[in-house]
Amino acid sequence: MTDSIMSKAATMEIPINSNGDTGTLPEDDSLEQDLQQVMVSGPNLNETSIVSGGYGGTAEGIIPTSSIKGTCTNSVPPVLCHLSQSRQYQGTGEDYGSNMNHSSSSSSMTAEESTKGVAVEKIEQVKKWGLNTYKCTKQMISERFGRGSRTVDLELEAQIEVLRDTKRKYENVLRLARGLTNHFYNMVQTQHALGDTFADLSQKSPELRDEFGYNAETQKLLCKNGETLLGAINFFVSSINTLVNKTMEDTLMTIKMYENARLEFDAYRTDLEELSAGPRDAVTIARIEAAQQQYQVQKDKYERLRSDVTIKLKFLEENKVKVMHKQLLLFHNAISAYFAGNQQQLEQTLRQFNIKLRPPGADKPSWLEEQ
């Protein structure tokens, strides 16, 4: 049938009139019928199927195109149907891209807002710190020149002054005890060297062997007792150092915080008093309320630190009495036994206070053992 169509099309002539226009083709019923048959016998796009698997797949992988959303009806040509579907998919992609751009811009705006919030917070902190420093400096200068009033707790101030005086005296005791340790250590080293020299001379001087021998033994015994006494004095120095430079210093740091809180409290109290003494209008009343809140905050902080200082001073006094009772007893018994020549009493004193001496030939402890 196709060959007959092609032969007929080849033998047809297109008549041209005098103006160059084509004439009307003669009607051929057989050609029209053949073309209609080709159109009817062609594949129907509405009934085609999409196979998801390979060749020889099961029927479960076949999806009819009529079930896809947006498919065209029989009245719409297949080419127009595919064009409309492709435009629909393209529009969907554009919407997705615009959504992505919108989300990225929203995230960048959120990050920028958070950065601005942190900067504003820092500025507010610096502003608050500057205002607080100004008020405290003004209050301190007023107190120095006698124009400002300050809050005074007479009992607590007396206890603080006693602590500072005690610390100065204990620091002097510590300095003298360290000096005694250094001098006594040098003496012990001299006795040790002198005993070695006497022992060497006793072997090389037969006529004075006994005399050098007695003195060598005496110096070695004094050196041994001196090392025992050094152990007791070192323990005394270490305990006093802990009491002065750790326990007392910790209490003094709390006292310093208390004094700073007292200065801030007086500064805000003075500010509130000056505002309350001035004229009353809407702006002043608002400032008075804000000053009242700050005053209450500083008052609570001041009272809390005052209570902490009182408690620490009480415990420090108890700890000081307990420590110094033990250390002074140790120092007295060790010094007395050494200069009395009572070696047994000296060793018993160290055992009583659980003091262990290092062997004479032992190396210096590492930094880890000293911690």
Short mmCIF file of C-alpha atoms in Angstrom, two decimals:
data_model
loop_
_atom_site.label_atom_id
_atom_site.label_comp_id
_atom_site.label_asym_id
_atom_site.label_seq_id
_atom_site.Cartn_x
_atom_site.Cartn_y
_atom_site.Cartn_z
CA MET A 1 0.00 0.00 0.00
CA THR A 2 2.85 2.33 0.74
CA ASP A 3 4.42 1.68 -2.66
CA SER A 4 1.18 2.56 -4.45
CA ILE A 5 0.98 5.82 -2.50
CA MET A 6 4.56 6.78 -3.38
CA SER A 7 3.98 5.91 -7.07
CA LYS A 8 0.91 8.06 -7.23
CA ALA A 9 2.64 10.96 -5.57
CA ALA A 10 5.51 10.71 -8.04
CA THR A 11 3.28 10.78 -11.13
CA MET A 12 1.19 13.73 -10.00
CA GLU A 13 1.79 17.10 -11.63
CA ILE A 14 1.30 20.49 -9.97
CA PRO A 15 -0.28 22.85 -12.51
CA ILE A 16 0.91 26.47 -12.35
CA ASN A 17 -1.25 29.29 -13.72
CA SER A 18 -0.03 32.35 -15.44
CA ASN A 19 0.51 34.27 -12.12
CA GLY A 20 2.71 31.55 -10.66
CA ASP A 21 0.07 30.28 -8.17
CA THR A 22 -0.45 26.62 -7.78
CA GLY A 23 -3.69 25.23 -8.93
CA THR A 24 -6.08 23.04 -7.09
CA LEU A 25 -5.01 19.42 -6.80
CA PRO A 26 -7.44 16.96 -8.27
CA GLU A 27 -9.21 14.94 -5.65
CA ASP A 28 -7.97 11.38 -5.29
CA ASP A 29 -10.14 9.24 -3.08
CA SER A 30 -7.69 6.36 -2.97
CA LEU A 31 -4.81 8.58 -1.66
CA GLU A 32 -7.00 10.10 1.04
CA GLN A 33 -8.16 6.71 2.20
CA ASP A 34 -4.60 5.42 2.34
CA LEU A 35 -3.48 8.37 4.48
CA GLN A 36 -6.40 7.86 6.89
CA GLN A 37 -5.50 4.22 7.22
CA VAL A 38 -1.89 5.09 8.08
CA MET A 39 -3.08 7.52 10.79
CA VAL A 40 -5.50 4.95 12.23
CA SER A 41 -3.01 2.09 12.17
CA GLY A 42 -0.30 4.17 13.96
CA PRO A 43 0.38 3.89 17.73
CA ASN A 44 -2.02 5.51 20.19
CA LEU A 45 -0.01 7.63 22.68
CA ASN A 46 -2.82 7.57 25.22
CA GLU A 47 -2.55 3.80 25.49
CA THR A 48 1.25 3.46 25.62
CA SER A 49 2.97 2.15 28.74
CA ILE A 50 6.24 2.98 30.54
CA VAL A 51 8.33 -0.05 31.47
CA SER A 52 10.45 0.55 34.53
CA GLY A 53 12.53 -2.59 34.21
CA GLY A 54 14.62 -4.13 31.44
CA TYR A 55 13.51 -6.44 28.74
CA GLY A 56 11.40 -9.29 29.87
CA GLY A 57 10.22 -7.49 33.04
CA THR A 58 7.03 -8.40 34.82
CA ALA A 59 3.77 -6.58 34.37
CA GLU A 60 4.15 -4.97 37.80
CA GLY A 61 6.72 -2.56 36.41
CA ILE A 62 4.37 -1.18 33.75
CA ILE A 63 2.73 2.15 34.55
CA PRO A 64 -0.06 3.35 32.25
CA THR A 65 0.44 6.92 31.05
CA SER A 66 -3.22 7.65 31.54
CA SER A 67 -2.70 7.38 35.32
CA ILE A 68 -0.01 10.15 35.35
CA LYS A 69 -1.27 13.48 36.59
CA GLY A 70 -1.49 16.09 33.87
CA THR A 71 -1.89 13.69 30.91
CA CYS A 72 -3.81 14.86 27.91
CA THR A 73 -7.07 13.59 26.57
CA ASN A 74 -7.67 12.11 23.12
CA SER A 75 -8.84 15.46 21.81
CA VAL A 76 -5.40 17.07 22.34
CA PRO A 77 -2.61 16.24 19.90
CA PRO A 78 0.29 14.30 21.47
CA VAL A 79 2.93 16.92 20.57
CA LEU A 80 1.03 19.71 22.34
CA CYS A 81 0.49 17.44 25.34
CA HIS A 82 4.20 16.78 25.74
CA LEU A 83 5.02 20.46 25.35
CA SER A 84 2.57 21.46 28.09
CA GLN A 85 3.95 18.81 30.46
CA SER A 86 7.54 19.94 29.87
CA ARG A 87 6.55 23.55 30.62
CA GLN A 88 4.85 22.38 33.79
CA TYR A 89 8.00 20.61 34.96
CA GLN A 90 10.10 23.66 34.07
CA GLY A 91 7.82 25.90 36.14
CA THR A 92 8.18 23.50 39.07
CA GLY A 93 11.99 23.78 38.87
CA GLU A 94 11.82 27.55 38.82
CA ASP A 95 9.59 27.52 41.93
CA TYR A 96 12.09 25.22 43.71
CA GLY A 97 14.98 27.52 42.85
CA SER A 98 13.13 30.56 44.11
CA ASN A 99 12.35 28.72 47.37
CA MET A 100 16.03 27.85 47.81
CA ASN A 101 17.08 31.46 47.22
CA HIS A 102 14.47 32.63 49.71
CA SER A 103 15.67 30.18 52.40
CA SER A 104 19.34 31.14 51.92
CA SER A 105 18.51 34.83 52.17
CA SER A 106 16.47 34.16 55.32
CA SER A 107 19.38 32.28 56.94
CA SER A 108 21.82 35.08 56.10
CA MET A 109 19.42 37.63 57.59
CA THR A 110 19.13 35.53 60.76
CA ALA A 111 22.94 35.32 61.12
CA GLU A 112 23.25 39.06 60.60
CA GLU A 113 20.58 39.76 63.23
CA SER A 114 22.30 37.48 65.76
CA THR A 115 25.63 39.24 65.14
CA LYS A 116 24.02 42.61 65.69
CA GLY A 117 22.42 41.31 68.89
CA VAL A 118 25.80 40.20 70.28
CA ALA A 119 27.37 43.57 69.39
CA VAL A 120 24.56 45.47 71.11
CA GLU A 121 24.93 43.28 74.19
CA LYS A 122 28.68 43.97 74.35
CA ILE A 123 28.10 47.68 74.01
CA GLU A 124 25.59 47.60 76.86
CA GLN A 125 28.06 45.73 79.07
CA VAL A 126 30.81 48.26 78.38
CA LYS A 127 28.40 51.10 79.04
CA LYS A 128 27.32 49.57 82.35
CA TRP A 129 30.93 48.95 83.37
CA GLY A 130 31.92 52.53 82.55
CA LEU A 131 29.03 53.96 84.55
CA ASN A 132 29.80 51.75 87.53
CA THR A 133 33.51 52.68 87.42
CA TYR A 134 32.68 56.37 87.28
CA LYS A 135 30.39 56.17 90.31
CA CYS A 136 32.86 54.14 92.36
CA THR A 137 35.76 56.47 91.51
CA LYS A 138 33.67 59.48 92.47
CA GLN A 139 32.73 57.85 95.78
CA MET A 140 36.33 56.89 96.56
CA ILE A 141 37.60 60.43 95.89
CA SER A 142 34.83 61.87 98.05
CA GLU A 143 35.81 59.58 100.92
CA ARG A 144 39.50 60.44 100.55
CA PHE A 145 38.82 64.16 100.82
CA GLY A 146 36.28 63.73 103.62
CA ARG A 147 33.25 64.93 101.64
CA GLY A 148 31.48 61.59 101.25
CA SER A 149 30.00 59.22 103.81
CA ARG A 150 30.84 55.52 104.00
CA THR A 151 29.18 52.50 105.57
CA VAL A 152 31.23 51.16 108.48
CA ASP A 153 30.83 47.93 110.46
CA LEU A 154 33.00 48.67 113.51
CA GLU A 155 33.19 45.10 114.82
CA LEU A 156 34.02 43.61 111.42
CA GLU A 157 36.54 46.34 110.63
CA ALA A 158 38.34 45.63 113.91
CA GLN A 159 38.55 41.92 113.13
CA ILE A 160 39.92 42.66 109.68
CA GLU A 161 42.59 44.95 111.10
CA VAL A 162 43.58 42.28 113.64
CA LEU A 163 43.93 39.74 110.83
CA ARG A 164 46.17 42.01 108.78
CA ASP A 165 48.37 42.73 111.78
CA THR A 166 48.56 39.00 112.61
CA LYS A 167 49.54 38.21 109.04
CA ARG A 168 52.39 40.75 109.16
CA LYS A 169 53.71 39.21 112.39
CA TYR A 170 53.44 35.66 111.08
CA GLU A 171 55.27 36.69 107.94
CA ASN A 172 58.08 37.93 110.16
CA VAL A 173 58.15 34.60 112.02
CA LEU A 174 58.28 32.79 108.69
CA ARG A 175 61.16 34.96 107.48
CA LEU A 176 63.18 34.33 110.67
CA ALA A 177 62.47 30.59 110.63
CA ARG A 178 63.70 30.37 107.04
CA GLY A 179 66.82 32.28 108.01
CA LEU A 180 67.41 29.87 110.91
CA THR A 181 66.98 26.93 108.56
CA ASN A 182 69.53 28.28 106.11
CA HIS A 183 72.10 29.05 108.81
CA PHE A 184 71.60 25.71 110.55
CA TYR A 185 71.87 23.85 107.25
CA ASN A 186 75.22 25.52 106.61
CA MET A 187 76.37 24.57 110.10
CA VAL A 188 75.37 20.94 109.59
CA GLN A 189 77.25 20.85 106.29
CA THR A 190 80.31 22.32 108.02
CA GLN A 191 80.10 19.69 110.79
CA HIS A 192 79.84 16.96 108.16
CA ALA A 193 82.94 18.21 106.38
CA LEU A 194 84.81 18.64 109.68
CA GLY A 195 83.96 15.08 110.74
CA ASP A 196 85.29 13.71 107.44
CA THR A 197 88.50 15.70 107.89
CA PHE A 198 89.01 14.42 111.46
CA ALA A 199 88.44 10.84 110.32
CA ASP A 200 91.01 11.23 107.54
CA LEU A 201 93.58 12.74 109.93
CA SER A 202 93.03 9.97 112.45
CA GLN A 203 94.24 7.45 109.86
CA LYS A 204 97.23 9.51 108.75
CA SER A 205 98.41 10.63 112.22
CA PRO A 206 99.12 7.56 114.38
CA GLU A 207 100.20 9.68 117.34
CA LEU A 208 96.80 11.54 117.39
CA ARG A 209 94.56 8.73 116.14
CA ASP A 210 92.40 8.53 119.24
CA GLU A 211 91.90 12.30 119.59
CA PHE A 212 90.97 12.77 115.95
CA GLY A 213 88.74 9.74 116.16
CA TYR A 214 86.76 11.07 119.14
CA ASN A 215 86.19 14.42 117.45
CA ALA A 216 85.20 12.75 114.16
CA GLU A 217 82.55 10.65 115.94
CA THR A 218 81.26 13.70 117.85
CA GLN A 219 80.91 15.77 114.67
CA LYS A 220 79.17 12.92 112.86
CA LEU A 221 76.71 12.53 115.75
CA LEU A 222 76.05 16.27 115.81
CA CYS A 223 75.56 16.19 112.03
CA LYS A 224 73.03 13.37 112.33
CA ASN A 225 71.10 15.18 115.07
CA GLY A 226 71.31 18.40 113.07
CA GLU A 227 69.70 16.71 110.07
CA THR A 228 66.90 15.47 112.32
CA LEU A 229 66.38 18.97 113.70
CA LEU A 230 66.40 20.36 110.15
CA GLY A 231 63.54 18.00 109.30
CA ALA A 232 61.50 19.37 112.21
CA ILE A 233 62.26 23.01 111.35
CA ASN A 234 61.41 22.46 107.67
CA PHE A 235 58.04 21.00 108.67
CA PHE A 236 57.45 24.03 110.92
CA VAL A 237 58.33 26.44 108.08
CA SER A 238 56.10 24.60 105.58
CA SER A 239 53.09 24.71 107.93
CA ILE A 240 53.55 28.43 108.69
CA ASN A 241 53.90 29.16 104.98
CA THR A 242 50.63 27.37 104.22
CA LEU A 243 48.84 29.24 107.00
CA VAL A 244 50.13 32.66 105.95
CA ASN A 245 50.24 32.50 102.15
CA LYS A 246 47.21 30.30 101.50
CA THR A 247 44.71 30.28 104.36
CA MET A 248 45.11 33.91 105.44
CA GLU A 249 45.53 35.10 101.87
CA ASP A 250 42.27 33.43 100.83
CA THR A 251 40.43 35.22 103.62
CA LEU A 252 42.04 38.53 102.65
CA MET A 253 40.89 38.05 99.04
CA THR A 254 37.32 37.67 100.30
CA ILE A 255 37.82 40.81 102.41
CA LYS A 256 39.00 42.69 99.31
CA MET A 257 35.84 41.65 97.45
CA TYR A 258 33.80 42.78 100.46
CA GLU A 259 35.48 46.19 100.46
CA ASN A 260 34.82 46.63 96.73
CA ALA A 261 31.18 45.70 97.28
CA ARG A 262 31.01 48.23 100.13
CA LEU A 263 32.37 50.96 97.85
CA GLU A 264 29.82 50.14 95.13
CA PHE A 265 27.02 50.04 97.68
CA ASP A 266 27.94 53.50 99.02
CA ALA A 267 28.28 54.87 95.48
CA TYR A 268 24.76 53.77 94.48
CA ARG A 269 23.41 54.85 97.87
CA THR A 270 24.83 58.34 97.35
CA ASP A 271 23.42 58.45 93.82
CA LEU A 272 19.96 57.50 95.11
CA GLU A 273 20.12 60.13 97.85
CA GLU A 274 21.07 62.87 95.37
CA LEU A 275 18.22 61.91 93.02
CA SER A 276 15.71 61.78 95.88
CA ALA A 277 16.74 65.26 97.05
CA GLY A 278 16.14 66.83 93.61
CA PRO A 279 12.91 67.90 91.90
CA ARG A 280 10.27 65.30 91.11
CA ASP A 281 9.07 65.00 87.52
CA ALA A 282 8.31 62.07 85.22
CA VAL A 283 11.91 61.64 84.09
CA THR A 284 13.32 61.99 87.61
CA ILE A 285 10.85 59.50 89.04
CA ALA A 286 11.87 56.94 86.41
CA ARG A 287 15.55 57.50 87.24
CA ILE A 288 14.82 57.18 90.96
CA GLU A 289 13.10 53.83 90.41
CA ALA A 290 16.07 52.56 88.37
CA ALA A 291 18.51 53.80 91.03
CA GLN A 292 16.42 52.11 93.72
CA GLN A 293 16.71 48.78 91.91
CA GLN A 294 20.48 49.12 91.50
CA TYR A 295 20.79 50.13 95.14
CA GLN A 296 18.93 47.01 96.24
CA VAL A 297 21.15 44.79 94.09
CA GLN A 298 24.32 46.32 95.54
CA LYS A 299 22.93 46.10 99.05
CA ASP A 300 22.24 42.36 98.69
CA LYS A 301 25.75 41.80 97.31
CA TYR A 302 27.31 43.81 100.15
CA GLU A 303 25.43 41.93 102.86
CA ARG A 304 26.23 38.55 101.31
CA LEU A 305 29.97 39.28 101.20
CA ARG A 306 29.91 40.70 104.72
CA SER A 307 28.42 37.41 105.92
CA ASP A 308 31.10 35.47 104.01
CA VAL A 309 33.88 37.50 105.60
CA THR A 310 32.46 36.97 109.08
CA ILE A 311 32.30 33.20 108.60
CA LYS A 312 35.81 32.99 107.12
CA LEU A 313 37.31 35.04 109.91
CA LYS A 314 35.76 32.69 112.46
CA PHE A 315 37.05 29.53 110.78
CA LEU A 316 40.46 31.12 110.20
CA GLU A 317 40.86 31.88 113.89
CA GLU A 318 39.97 28.29 114.83
CA ASN A 319 42.33 26.87 112.22
CA LYS A 320 45.15 29.22 113.23
CA VAL A 321 44.94 28.18 116.90
CA LYS A 322 44.91 24.48 116.04
CA VAL A 323 47.85 24.70 113.61
CA MET A 324 50.02 26.95 115.73
CA HIS A 325 49.46 24.84 118.87
CA LYS A 326 50.86 21.81 117.08
CA GLN A 327 53.72 23.63 115.32
CA LEU A 328 54.91 25.54 118.38
CA LEU A 329 54.97 22.33 120.43
CA LEU A 330 57.00 20.63 117.72
CA PHE A 331 59.47 23.50 117.48
CA HIS A 332 59.99 23.65 121.23
CA ASN A 333 60.48 19.91 121.76
CA ALA A 334 62.84 19.56 118.80
CA ILE A 335 65.04 22.52 119.74
CA SER A 336 65.18 21.46 123.39
CA ALA A 337 66.08 17.85 122.62
CA TYR A 338 68.79 18.86 120.14
CA PHE A 339 70.63 21.30 122.38
CA ALA A 340 70.26 18.94 125.36
CA GLY A 341 71.98 16.25 123.33
CA ASN A 342 69.03 13.89 123.79
CA GLN A 343 69.00 12.00 120.52
CA GLN A 344 66.21 9.64 121.55
CA GLN A 345 63.92 12.50 122.55
CA LEU A 346 64.61 14.26 119.27
CA GLU A 347 63.72 11.19 117.21
CA GLN A 348 60.64 10.58 119.35
CA THR A 349 59.48 14.14 118.66
CA LEU A 350 59.60 13.54 114.90
CA ARG A 351 57.69 10.28 115.26
CA GLN A 352 55.09 12.04 117.40
CA PHE A 353 54.33 14.50 114.58
CA ASN A 354 54.67 11.92 111.76
CA ILE A 355 57.72 13.57 110.20
CA LYS A 356 59.74 11.30 107.92
CA LEU A 357 63.34 12.12 107.07
CA ARG A 358 64.95 11.29 103.77
CA PRO A 359 68.03 9.07 103.87
CA PRO A 360 71.35 10.97 103.80
CA GLY A 361 72.27 9.68 100.34
CA ALA A 362 68.86 10.20 98.78
CA ASP A 363 68.60 12.40 95.73
CA LYS A 364 66.60 15.58 95.58
CA PRO A 365 62.88 14.85 94.98
CA SER A 366 61.49 15.54 91.56
CA TRP A 367 59.13 18.44 90.92
CA LEU A 368 56.22 15.98 90.73
CA GLU A 369 56.94 14.65 94.25
CA GLU A 370 57.18 18.16 95.65
CA GLN A 371 53.67 19.08 94.44
#
